[in-house]
PDB file of C-alpha atoms in Angstrom:
ATOM      1  CA  UNK A  20      39.681  -7.837 -24.631  1.00 81.00           C
ATOM      2  CA  UNK A  21      41.118 -11.163 -23.050  1.00 85.00           C
ATOM      3  CA  UNK A  22      42.517  -9.222 -20.022  1.00 90.00           C
ATOM      4  CA  UNK A  23      39.255  -7.674 -19.495  1.00 90.00           C
ATOM      5  CA  UNK A  24      37.407 -11.002 -19.535  1.00 91.00           C
ATOM      6  CA  UNK A  25      39.895 -12.588 -16.919  1.00 92.00           C
ATOM      7  CA  UNK A  26      39.431  -9.754 -14.555  1.00 94.00           C
ATOM      8  CA  UNK A  27      37.251 -10.435 -11.393  1.00 95.00           C
ATOM      9  CA  UNK A  28      33.983  -8.659 -11.750  1.00 96.00           C
ATOM     10  CA  UNK A  29      33.525  -5.814  -9.511  1.00 96.00           C
ATOM     11  CA  UNK A  30      29.700  -4.861 -10.476  1.00 98.00           C
ATOM     12  CA  UNK A  31      27.038  -7.682 -10.996  1.00 98.00           C
ATOM     13  CA  UNK A  32      23.769  -7.239 -12.628  1.00 97.00           C
ATOM     14  CA  UNK A  33      20.834  -8.905 -10.681  1.00 98.00           C
ATOM     15  CA  UNK A  34      17.580  -9.538 -11.728  1.00 97.00           C
ATOM     16  CA  UNK A  35      14.808  -9.618  -8.961  1.00 98.00           C
ATOM     17  CA  UNK A  36      11.786 -10.015 -11.145  1.00 97.00           C
ATOM     18  CA  UNK A  37      10.954 -10.747 -14.767  1.00 94.00           C
ATOM     19  CA  UNK A  38       7.402  -9.038 -14.579  1.00 93.00           C
ATOM     20  CA  UNK A  39       6.906  -6.177 -16.501  1.00 90.00           C
ATOM     21  CA  UNK A  40       3.940  -3.574 -16.911  1.00 90.00           C
ATOM     22  CA  UNK A  41       4.692  -2.981 -20.686  1.00 89.00           C
ATOM     23  CA  UNK A  42       4.987  -4.588 -24.048  1.00 82.00           C
ATOM     24  CA  UNK A  43       7.859  -3.321 -26.050  1.00 79.00           C
ATOM     25  CA  UNK A  44       8.192  -4.267 -29.770  1.00 76.00           C
ATOM     26  CA  UNK A  45      12.004  -4.276 -29.407  1.00 72.00           C
ATOM     27  CA  UNK A  46      12.514  -6.162 -26.057  1.00 73.00           C
ATOM     28  CA  UNK A  47      13.444  -9.753 -25.935  1.00 68.00           C
ATOM     29  CA  UNK A  48      10.839 -10.395 -23.164  1.00 63.00           C
ATOM     30  CA  UNK A  49       8.005  -9.539 -25.568  1.00 60.00           C
ATOM     31  CA  UNK A  50       9.194 -12.166 -28.002  1.00 63.00           C
ATOM     32  CA  UNK A  51       9.909 -14.781 -25.428  1.00 65.00           C
ATOM     33  CA  UNK A  52       7.150 -16.882 -23.746  1.00 70.00           C
ATOM     34  CA  UNK A  53       8.023 -15.753 -20.127  1.00 74.00           C
ATOM     35  CA  UNK A  54       5.968 -16.761 -17.029  1.00 80.00           C
ATOM     36  CA  UNK A  55       5.835 -13.712 -14.539  1.00 88.00           C
ATOM     37  CA  UNK A  56       7.953 -14.613 -11.298  1.00 95.00           C
ATOM     38  CA  UNK A  57       9.901 -12.613  -8.612  1.00 97.00           C
ATOM     39  CA  UNK A  58      12.951 -13.651  -6.582  1.00 98.00           C
ATOM     40  CA  UNK A  59      12.102 -15.142  -3.041  1.00 98.00           C
ATOM     41  CA  UNK A  60      13.322 -13.328  -0.321  1.00 98.00           C
ATOM     42  CA  UNK A  61      15.413 -16.344   0.673  1.00 98.00           C
ATOM     43  CA  UNK A  62      17.076 -16.617  -2.655  1.00 98.00           C
ATOM     44  CA  UNK A  63      17.814 -12.866  -2.567  1.00 99.00           C
ATOM     45  CA  UNK A  64      19.835 -13.419   0.925  1.00 98.00           C
ATOM     46  CA  UNK A  65      21.623 -16.256  -0.359  1.00 98.00           C
ATOM     47  CA  UNK A  66      22.756 -14.547  -3.414  1.00 98.00           C
ATOM     48  CA  UNK A  67      23.580 -11.468  -1.737  1.00 98.00           C
ATOM     49  CA  UNK A  68      25.994 -13.582   0.453  1.00 98.00           C
ATOM     50  CA  UNK A  69      27.579 -14.964  -2.511  1.00 98.00           C
ATOM     51  CA  UNK A  70      28.208 -11.715  -4.311  1.00 98.00           C
ATOM     52  CA  UNK A  71      30.230 -10.103  -1.294  1.00 96.00           C
ATOM     53  CA  UNK A  72      33.118  -9.817  -3.589  1.00 96.00           C
ATOM     54  CA  UNK A  73      31.140  -7.183  -5.745  1.00 97.00           C
ATOM     55  CA  UNK A  74      31.391  -3.325  -4.847  1.00 97.00           C
ATOM     56  CA  UNK A  75      28.430  -2.461  -7.106  1.00 98.00           C
ATOM     57  CA  UNK A  76      25.019  -4.131  -7.544  1.00 99.00           C
ATOM     58  CA  UNK A  77      22.742  -3.260 -10.662  1.00 98.00           C
ATOM     59  CA  UNK A  78      19.342  -4.255 -10.327  1.00 98.00           C
ATOM     60  CA  UNK A  79      17.960  -4.823 -13.671  1.00 96.00           C
ATOM     61  CA  UNK A  80      16.778  -7.686 -15.932  1.00 91.00           C
ATOM     62  CA  UNK A  81      14.000  -8.968 -18.255  1.00 88.00           C
ATOM     63  CA  UNK A  82      11.336  -7.234 -16.049  1.00 93.00           C
ATOM     64  CA  UNK A  83      10.617  -4.022 -14.346  1.00 96.00           C
ATOM     65  CA  UNK A  84      12.530  -4.292 -11.258  1.00 98.00           C
ATOM     66  CA  UNK A  85      10.423  -1.754  -9.164  1.00 98.00           C
ATOM     67  CA  UNK A  86       7.524  -4.266  -9.554  1.00 98.00           C
ATOM     68  CA  UNK A  87       8.904  -6.608  -6.803  1.00 98.00           C
ATOM     69  CA  UNK A  88       7.066  -6.448  -3.844  1.00 98.00           C
ATOM     70  CA  UNK A  89      10.072  -6.155  -1.575  1.00 98.00           C
ATOM     71  CA  UNK A  90      12.254  -3.829  -3.706  1.00 99.00           C
ATOM     72  CA  UNK A  91      12.780  -1.284  -1.095  1.00 99.00           C
ATOM     73  CA  UNK A  92      13.796  -3.922   1.254  1.00 99.00           C
ATOM     74  CA  UNK A  93      16.281  -5.389  -1.120  1.00 99.00           C
ATOM     75  CA  UNK A  94      17.795  -1.615  -1.442  1.00 99.00           C
ATOM     76  CA  UNK A  95      18.166  -1.336   2.404  1.00 98.00           C
ATOM     77  CA  UNK A  96      19.500  -5.081   2.539  1.00 98.00           C
ATOM     78  CA  UNK A  97      22.131  -4.079   0.104  1.00 99.00           C
ATOM     79  CA  UNK A  98      23.617  -1.043   2.104  1.00 98.00           C
ATOM     80  CA  UNK A  99      27.128  -2.159   1.911  1.00 97.00           C
ATOM     81  CA  UNK A 100      26.970  -2.306  -1.635  1.00 98.00           C
ATOM     82  CA  UNK A 101      26.852   0.822  -4.480  1.00 98.00           C
ATOM     83  CA  UNK A 102      23.575   0.322  -5.860  1.00 99.00           C
ATOM     84  CA  UNK A 103      22.277   1.125  -9.605  1.00 99.00           C
ATOM     85  CA  UNK A 104      18.795   0.787 -10.794  1.00 99.00           C
ATOM     86  CA  UNK A 105      17.348   0.374 -14.270  1.00 98.00           C
ATOM     87  CA  UNK A 106      14.040   1.075 -14.731  1.00 98.00           C
ATOM     88  CA  UNK A 107      11.165   1.820 -17.569  1.00 97.00           C
ATOM     89  CA  UNK A 108      10.346   4.863 -15.497  1.00 98.00           C
ATOM     90  CA  UNK A 109       6.641   4.324 -15.483  1.00 97.00           C
ATOM     91  CA  UNK A 110       6.328   3.069 -11.709  1.00 98.00           C
ATOM     92  CA  UNK A 111       6.075   5.848  -9.164  1.00 98.00           C
ATOM     93  CA  UNK A 112       9.543   5.991  -7.057  1.00 99.00           C
ATOM     94  CA  UNK A 113       9.372   6.551  -3.621  1.00 98.00           C
ATOM     95  CA  UNK A 114      12.755   8.524  -3.237  1.00 98.00           C
ATOM     96  CA  UNK A 115      12.736   8.672   0.513  1.00 98.00           C
ATOM     97  CA  UNK A 116      12.914   4.982   0.875  1.00 98.00           C
ATOM     98  CA  UNK A 117      15.242   4.890  -2.095  1.00 98.00           C
ATOM     99  CA  UNK A 118      17.821   7.184  -0.402  1.00 97.00           C
ATOM    100  CA  UNK A 119      17.356   6.090   3.198  1.00 97.00           C
ATOM    101  CA  UNK A 120      20.764   4.076   3.097  1.00 97.00           C
ATOM    102  CA  UNK A 121      22.493   6.660   1.085  1.00 97.00           C
ATOM    103  CA  UNK A 122      23.700   3.477  -1.073  1.00 98.00           C
ATOM    104  CA  UNK A 123      21.866   4.029  -4.452  1.00 99.00           C
ATOM    105  CA  UNK A 124      24.092   6.317  -6.640  1.00 98.00           C
ATOM    106  CA  UNK A 125      22.410   6.071  -9.929  1.00 98.00           C
ATOM    107  CA  UNK A 126      18.958   5.483 -11.588  1.00 99.00           C
ATOM    108  CA  UNK A 127      18.808   5.050 -15.297  1.00 98.00           C
ATOM    109  CA  UNK A 128      15.576   5.341 -17.013  1.00 98.00           C
ATOM    110  CA  UNK A 129      14.961   3.260 -20.374  1.00 96.00           C
ATOM    111  CA  UNK A 130      13.252   5.872 -22.618  1.00 97.00           C
ATOM    112  CA  UNK A 131      13.077   5.795 -26.412  1.00 94.00           C
ATOM    113  CA  UNK A 132      11.732   9.114 -27.081  1.00 96.00           C
ATOM    114  CA  UNK A 133      11.251  12.692 -26.034  1.00 98.00           C
ATOM    115  CA  UNK A 134       7.275  12.437 -26.126  1.00 97.00           C
ATOM    116  CA  UNK A 135       4.394  10.102 -25.405  1.00 96.00           C
ATOM    117  CA  UNK A 136       3.538   9.860 -29.206  1.00 96.00           C
ATOM    118  CA  UNK A 137       6.962   8.659 -29.933  1.00 96.00           C
ATOM    119  CA  UNK A 138       7.279   6.341 -26.932  1.00 95.00           C
ATOM    120  CA  UNK A 139       3.947   4.569 -27.637  1.00 93.00           C
ATOM    121  CA  UNK A 140       5.014   3.546 -31.215  1.00 91.00           C
ATOM    122  CA  UNK A 141       7.270   1.122 -29.798  1.00 87.00           C
ATOM    123  CA  UNK A 142       6.186   0.768 -26.324  1.00 89.00           C
ATOM    124  CA  UNK A 143       2.339  -0.168 -25.594  1.00 84.00           C
ATOM    125  CA  UNK A 144       1.073   0.979 -22.207  1.00 86.00           C
ATOM    126  CA  UNK A 145       3.851   3.473 -21.523  1.00 93.00           C
ATOM    127  CA  UNK A 146       2.573   5.980 -18.972  1.00 96.00           C
ATOM    128  CA  UNK A 147       4.673   9.147 -20.026  1.00 97.00           C
ATOM    129  CA  UNK A 148       3.208  11.270 -17.298  1.00 98.00           C
ATOM    130  CA  UNK A 149       4.693   8.909 -14.673  1.00 98.00           C
ATOM    131  CA  UNK A 150       8.149   9.093 -16.193  1.00 98.00           C
ATOM    132  CA  UNK A 151       7.983  13.067 -16.024  1.00 99.00           C
ATOM    133  CA  UNK A 152       6.898  13.037 -12.349  1.00 99.00           C
ATOM    134  CA  UNK A 153       9.586  10.702 -11.348  1.00 99.00           C
ATOM    135  CA  UNK A 154      12.344  12.698 -13.263  1.00 99.00           C
ATOM    136  CA  UNK A 155      10.901  15.955 -11.770  1.00 98.00           C
ATOM    137  CA  UNK A 156      10.990  14.626  -8.227  1.00 98.00           C
ATOM    138  CA  UNK A 157      14.459  13.053  -8.634  1.00 98.00           C
ATOM    139  CA  UNK A 158      15.892  16.434  -8.654  1.00 96.00           C
ATOM    140  CA  UNK A 159      15.312  16.888  -4.888  1.00 95.00           C
ATOM    141  CA  UNK A 160      17.936  14.115  -4.357  1.00 96.00           C
ATOM    142  CA  UNK A 161      21.268  15.513  -5.542  1.00 94.00           C
ATOM    143  CA  UNK A 162      23.177  12.327  -4.647  1.00 95.00           C
ATOM    144  CA  UNK A 163      21.699  10.496  -7.263  1.00 97.00           C
ATOM    145  CA  UNK A 164      23.064  10.554 -10.976  1.00 97.00           C
ATOM    146  CA  UNK A 165      20.136  10.371 -13.519  1.00 98.00           C
ATOM    147  CA  UNK A 166      20.566   8.860 -16.715  1.00 98.00           C
ATOM    148  CA  UNK A 167      18.575   7.687 -19.872  1.00 98.00           C
ATOM    149  CA  UNK A 168      19.155   4.262 -21.828  1.00 96.00           C
ATOM    150  CA  UNK A 169      17.634   5.147 -25.513  1.00 95.00           C
ATOM    151  CA  UNK A 170      17.582   2.501 -28.152  1.00 93.00           C
ATOM    152  CA  UNK A 171      17.778   3.916 -31.462  1.00 95.00           C
ATOM    153  CA  UNK A 172      14.986   2.731 -33.654  1.00 94.00           C
ATOM    154  CA  UNK A 173      13.065   3.817 -37.008  1.00 94.00           C
ATOM    155  CA  UNK A 174      10.274   5.340 -34.675  1.00 94.00           C
ATOM    156  CA  UNK A 175      12.738   7.905 -32.892  1.00 96.00           C
ATOM    157  CA  UNK A 176      15.949   8.368 -35.181  1.00 97.00           C
ATOM    158  CA  UNK A 177      14.795  11.873 -36.279  1.00 97.00           C
ATOM    159  CA  UNK A 178      14.184  12.594 -32.574  1.00 98.00           C
ATOM    160  CA  UNK A 179      17.464  12.012 -31.176  1.00 98.00           C
ATOM    161  CA  UNK A 180      18.607  15.764 -31.131  1.00 98.00           C
ATOM    162  CA  UNK A 181      15.264  16.412 -29.342  1.00 98.00           C
ATOM    163  CA  UNK A 182      16.064  13.609 -26.868  1.00 99.00           C
ATOM    164  CA  UNK A 183      19.245  15.381 -25.725  1.00 99.00           C
ATOM    165  CA  UNK A 184      16.940  18.747 -25.142  1.00 99.00           C
ATOM    166  CA  UNK A 185      14.637  16.522 -23.151  1.00 99.00           C
ATOM    167  CA  UNK A 186      17.385  15.325 -20.885  1.00 99.00           C
ATOM    168  CA  UNK A 187      18.586  18.979 -20.409  1.00 98.00           C
ATOM    169  CA  UNK A 188      15.005  20.035 -19.645  1.00 98.00           C
ATOM    170  CA  UNK A 189      14.592  17.359 -16.946  1.00 98.00           C
ATOM    171  CA  UNK A 190      17.994  17.293 -15.267  1.00 96.00           C
ATOM    172  CA  UNK A 191      19.362  14.069 -16.782  1.00 98.00           C
ATOM    173  CA  UNK A 192      23.023  14.108 -16.804  1.00 96.00           C
ATOM    174  CA  UNK A 193      23.871  10.987 -19.088  1.00 97.00           C
ATOM    175  CA  UNK A 194      22.149   9.759 -22.458  1.00 98.00           C
ATOM    176  CA  UNK A 195      23.416   6.445 -23.280  1.00 96.00           C
ATOM    177  CA  UNK A 196      22.351   5.604 -26.964  1.00 95.00           C
ATOM    178  CA  UNK A 197      22.202   1.897 -28.017  1.00 91.00           C
ATOM    179  CA  UNK A 198      21.534   0.331 -31.246  1.00 90.00           C
ATOM    180  CA  UNK A 199      18.896  -2.187 -31.834  1.00 88.00           C
ATOM    181  CA  UNK A 200      20.558  -5.463 -31.769  1.00 81.00           C
ATOM    182  CA  UNK A 201      17.367  -7.066 -32.961  1.00 79.00           C
ATOM    183  CA  UNK A 202      17.320  -5.104 -36.372  1.00 86.00           C
ATOM    184  CA  UNK A 203      21.136  -4.886 -37.452  1.00 87.00           C
ATOM    185  CA  UNK A 204      19.911  -5.019 -41.084  1.00 92.00           C
ATOM    186  CA  UNK A 205      17.971  -1.548 -40.625  1.00 94.00           C
ATOM    187  CA  UNK A 206      21.019  -0.302 -38.724  1.00 93.00           C
ATOM    188  CA  UNK A 207      23.394  -1.147 -41.901  1.00 93.00           C
ATOM    189  CA  UNK A 208      21.068   0.371 -44.246  1.00 96.00           C
ATOM    190  CA  UNK A 209      20.746   3.558 -42.300  1.00 96.00           C
ATOM    191  CA  UNK A 210      24.201   3.809 -41.284  1.00 94.00           C
ATOM    192  CA  UNK A 211      24.895   7.093 -42.901  1.00 96.00           C
ATOM    193  CA  UNK A 212      21.858   8.758 -41.738  1.00 97.00           C
ATOM    194  CA  UNK A 213      22.738   7.370 -37.949  1.00 96.00           C
ATOM    195  CA  UNK A 214      26.134   9.040 -38.352  1.00 96.00           C
ATOM    196  CA  UNK A 215      24.822  12.307 -39.661  1.00 97.00           C
ATOM    197  CA  UNK A 216      22.201  12.262 -36.574  1.00 97.00           C
ATOM    198  CA  UNK A 217      25.061  11.342 -34.066  1.00 97.00           C
ATOM    199  CA  UNK A 218      26.940  14.554 -35.251  1.00 97.00           C
ATOM    200  CA  UNK A 219      24.251  16.864 -34.591  1.00 98.00           C
ATOM    201  CA  UNK A 220      23.627  14.751 -31.077  1.00 98.00           C
ATOM    202  CA  UNK A 221      27.157  15.780 -29.970  1.00 98.00           C
ATOM    203  CA  UNK A 222      26.567  19.485 -30.876  1.00 98.00           C
ATOM    204  CA  UNK A 223      23.550  19.596 -29.028  1.00 98.00           C
ATOM    205  CA  UNK A 224      24.742  17.939 -26.294  1.00 98.00           C
ATOM    206  CA  UNK A 225      27.842  20.208 -25.921  1.00 98.00           C
ATOM    207  CA  UNK A 226      25.607  23.158 -26.010  1.00 98.00           C
ATOM    208  CA  UNK A 227      23.429  21.566 -23.223  1.00 98.00           C
ATOM    209  CA  UNK A 228      26.242  19.958 -21.214  1.00 98.00           C
ATOM    210  CA  UNK A 229      24.896  16.480 -21.607  1.00 98.00           C
ATOM    211  CA  UNK A 230      27.119  13.570 -21.603  1.00 97.00           C
ATOM    212  CA  UNK A 231      26.684  11.084 -24.594  1.00 97.00           C
ATOM    213  CA  UNK A 232      27.549   7.686 -24.549  1.00 93.00           C
ATOM    214  CA  UNK A 233      27.294   6.588 -28.109  1.00 88.00           C
ATOM    215  CA  UNK A 234      26.858   3.200 -29.735  1.00 84.00           C
ATOM    216  CA  UNK A 235      30.098   1.393 -29.261  1.00 73.00           C
ATOM    217  CA  UNK A 236      30.622   2.851 -26.009  1.00 73.00           C
ATOM    218  CA  UNK A 237      27.665   1.459 -24.233  1.00 58.00           C
ATOM    219  CA  UNK A 238      29.014  -2.404 -23.423  1.00 70.00           C
ATOM    220  CA  UNK A 239      29.064  -4.772 -20.647  1.00 85.00           C
ATOM    221  CA  UNK A 240      32.443  -3.651 -19.173  1.00 88.00           C
ATOM    222  CA  UNK A 241      32.659  -1.915 -15.937  1.00 88.00           C
ATOM    223  CA  UNK A 242      36.115  -0.819 -14.421  1.00 89.00           C
ATOM    224  CA  UNK A 243      37.847  -3.193 -16.897  1.00 90.00           C
ATOM    225  CA  UNK A 244      35.811  -6.239 -16.028  1.00 93.00           C
ATOM    226  CA  UNK A 245      33.001  -7.679 -17.508  1.00 93.00           C
ATOM    227  CA  UNK A 246      29.619  -7.482 -15.779  1.00 95.00           C
ATOM    228  CA  UNK A 247      28.110 -10.838 -14.999  1.00 96.00           C
ATOM    229  CA  UNK A 248      24.276 -11.282 -15.087  1.00 96.00           C
ATOM    230  CA  UNK A 249      22.360 -13.218 -12.334  1.00 97.00           C
ATOM    231  CA  UNK A 250      18.860 -14.358 -12.951  1.00 95.00           C
ATOM    232  CA  UNK A 251      16.171 -14.323 -10.308  1.00 95.00           C
ATOM    233  CA  UNK A 252      16.487 -17.916 -10.099  1.00 96.00           C
ATOM    234  CA  UNK A 253      20.483 -17.534  -9.214  1.00 98.00           C
ATOM    235  CA  UNK A 254      21.721 -18.687 -12.648  1.00 96.00           C
ATOM    236  CA  UNK A 255      24.944 -16.862 -13.602  1.00 97.00           C
ATOM    237  CA  UNK A 256      25.973 -15.727 -17.048  1.00 95.00           C
ATOM    238  CA  UNK A 257      29.271 -14.402 -17.827  1.00 95.00           C
ATOM    239  CA  UNK A 258      27.807 -11.445 -19.843  1.00 91.00           C
ATOM    240  CA  UNK A 259      24.985  -9.258 -19.555  1.00 81.00           C
ATOM    241  CA  UNK A 260      24.176  -9.320 -23.177  1.00 74.00           C
ATOM    242  CA  UNK A 261      20.787 -11.202 -23.725  1.00 64.00           C
ATOM    243  CA  UNK A 262      21.411 -11.028 -27.346  1.00 58.00           C
ATOM    244  CA  UNK A 263      24.162 -13.862 -27.616  1.00 58.00           C
ATOM    245  CA  UNK A 264      22.292 -16.055 -25.302  1.00 68.00           C
ATOM    246  CA  UNK A 265      25.460 -17.067 -23.385  1.00 79.00           C
ATOM    247  CA  UNK A 266      25.298 -20.439 -21.481  1.00 86.00           C
ATOM    248  CA  UNK A 267      24.665 -20.530 -18.059  1.00 93.00           C
ATOM    249  CA  UNK A 268      28.086 -21.033 -16.006  1.00 96.00           C
ATOM    250  CA  UNK A 269      26.414 -22.315 -12.670  1.00 97.00           C
ATOM    251  CA  UNK A 270      23.903 -21.347 -10.174  1.00 98.00           C
ATOM    252  CA  UNK A 271      24.559 -19.305  -7.016  1.00 98.00           C
ATOM    253  CA  UNK A 272      22.024 -21.383  -5.020  1.00 98.00           C
ATOM    254  CA  UNK A 273      24.410 -24.600  -5.647  1.00 98.00           C
ATOM    255  CA  UNK A 274      27.791 -23.008  -6.042  1.00 97.00           C
ATOM    256  CA  UNK A 275      29.918 -20.155  -4.763  1.00 98.00           C
ATOM    257  CA  UNK A 276      31.008 -17.773  -7.257  1.00 98.00           C
ATOM    258  CA  UNK A 277      34.674 -18.939  -7.175  1.00 97.00           C
ATOM    259  CA  UNK A 278      33.526 -22.269  -8.470  1.00 98.00           C
ATOM    260  CA  UNK A 279      31.590 -20.829 -11.018  1.00 98.00           C
ATOM    261  CA  UNK A 280      34.226 -18.386 -12.295  1.00 98.00           C
ATOM    262  CA  UNK A 281      36.311 -21.731 -12.725  1.00 97.00           C
ATOM    263  CA  UNK A 282      33.682 -23.659 -14.433  1.00 97.00           C
ATOM    264  CA  UNK A 283      34.064 -24.670 -18.221  1.00 95.00           C
ATOM    265  CA  UNK A 284      31.529 -21.956 -19.635  1.00 94.00           C
ATOM    266  CA  UNK A 285      33.446 -19.308 -17.630  1.00 95.00           C
ATOM    267  CA  UNK A 286      36.815 -20.540 -18.614  1.00 94.00           C
ATOM    268  CA  UNK A 287      35.860 -20.386 -22.550  1.00 92.00           C
ATOM    269  CA  UNK A 288      34.318 -17.102 -21.853  1.00 92.00           C
ATOM    270  CA  UNK A 289      37.768 -15.835 -20.533  1.00 94.00           C
ATOM    271  CA  UNK A 290      39.114 -16.534 -23.790  1.00 92.00           C
ATOM    272  CA  UNK A 291      37.147 -13.764 -25.360  1.00 90.00           C
ATOM    273  CA  UNK A 292      35.709 -15.800 -27.931  1.00 85.00           C
ATOM    274  CA  UNK A 293      32.012 -14.650 -27.354  1.00 83.00           C
ATOM    275  CA  UNK A 294      33.113 -11.108 -27.348  1.00 84.00           C
ATOM    276  CA  UNK A 295      35.008 -11.128 -30.846  1.00 80.00           C
ATOM    277  CA  UNK A 296      31.724 -12.416 -32.194  1.00 75.00           C
ATOM    278  CA  UNK A 297      29.465 -10.123 -30.222  1.00 79.00           C
ATOM    279  CA  UNK A 298      27.431  -7.616 -32.159  1.00 70.00           C
ATOM    280  CA  UNK A 299      28.101  -5.038 -29.213  1.00 70.00           C
ATOM    281  CA  UNK A 300      31.613  -5.280 -30.128  1.00 67.00           C
ATOM    282  CA  UNK A 301      31.326  -4.859 -33.891  1.00 65.00           C
ATOM    283  CA  UNK A 302      31.727  -1.237 -35.521  1.00 65.00           C
ATOM    284  CA  UNK A 303      28.793  -1.059 -37.739  1.00 63.00           C
ATOM    285  CA  UNK A 304      28.210   2.712 -37.978  1.00 65.00           C
TER     286      UNK A 304
END
């Protein structure tokens, strides 16, 4: 793990807005008092200039990134990067604008159930019809890899096999299953049931040709380097895991990434101390 922590990042996560149209019971944003903001164009361009080392940029964060007023302008400005997008799926996507530069390789939808009924149990205001429309229209853009992030919870555990079938029906190629880090007591209590459900998930996935990333496989590593998280104000955290609340290592509006990489916080992170204590790194099921 120490070698991975010391490898220069090839992918960065960039938050362009913390505004969200939903209130999900498991989301940190719903529990923290966050004032809605979006990154200014000037700040975005400055950050873009200072992440020229990164081959890939993932637009994601504490908000719904498609709500930024200049979202598609940002996609265009990142034309020399491989762009990945994480979205809750309820904002209609303009696929023509999204694919104009040919630099967006994947869209991952955060979906925690195969039906509106299940979604509304944990996510108030979720417009399931918008998700279905986005998924259906994505099929016309073969260059995009479509995936789903799904947080396993008491609301949806029994529906996980149906979630695989949902992916097959709507052309989703990858299903990333995550554990609720906010509720690890439940995970430990239901570990045997989760294991049994995962066995069924693998069988259904094999039948339908869906790639499964199980809990423990989904982490903050990309091509043997840890993914740093950049907030809309330019703050850099060495890891994208909000749960650990890793200290800010520096700010790209004040420092180059090279300077931040050599900061005391980053040097401590490169010892892998954070990783060994991280819940994402523990075998719990």
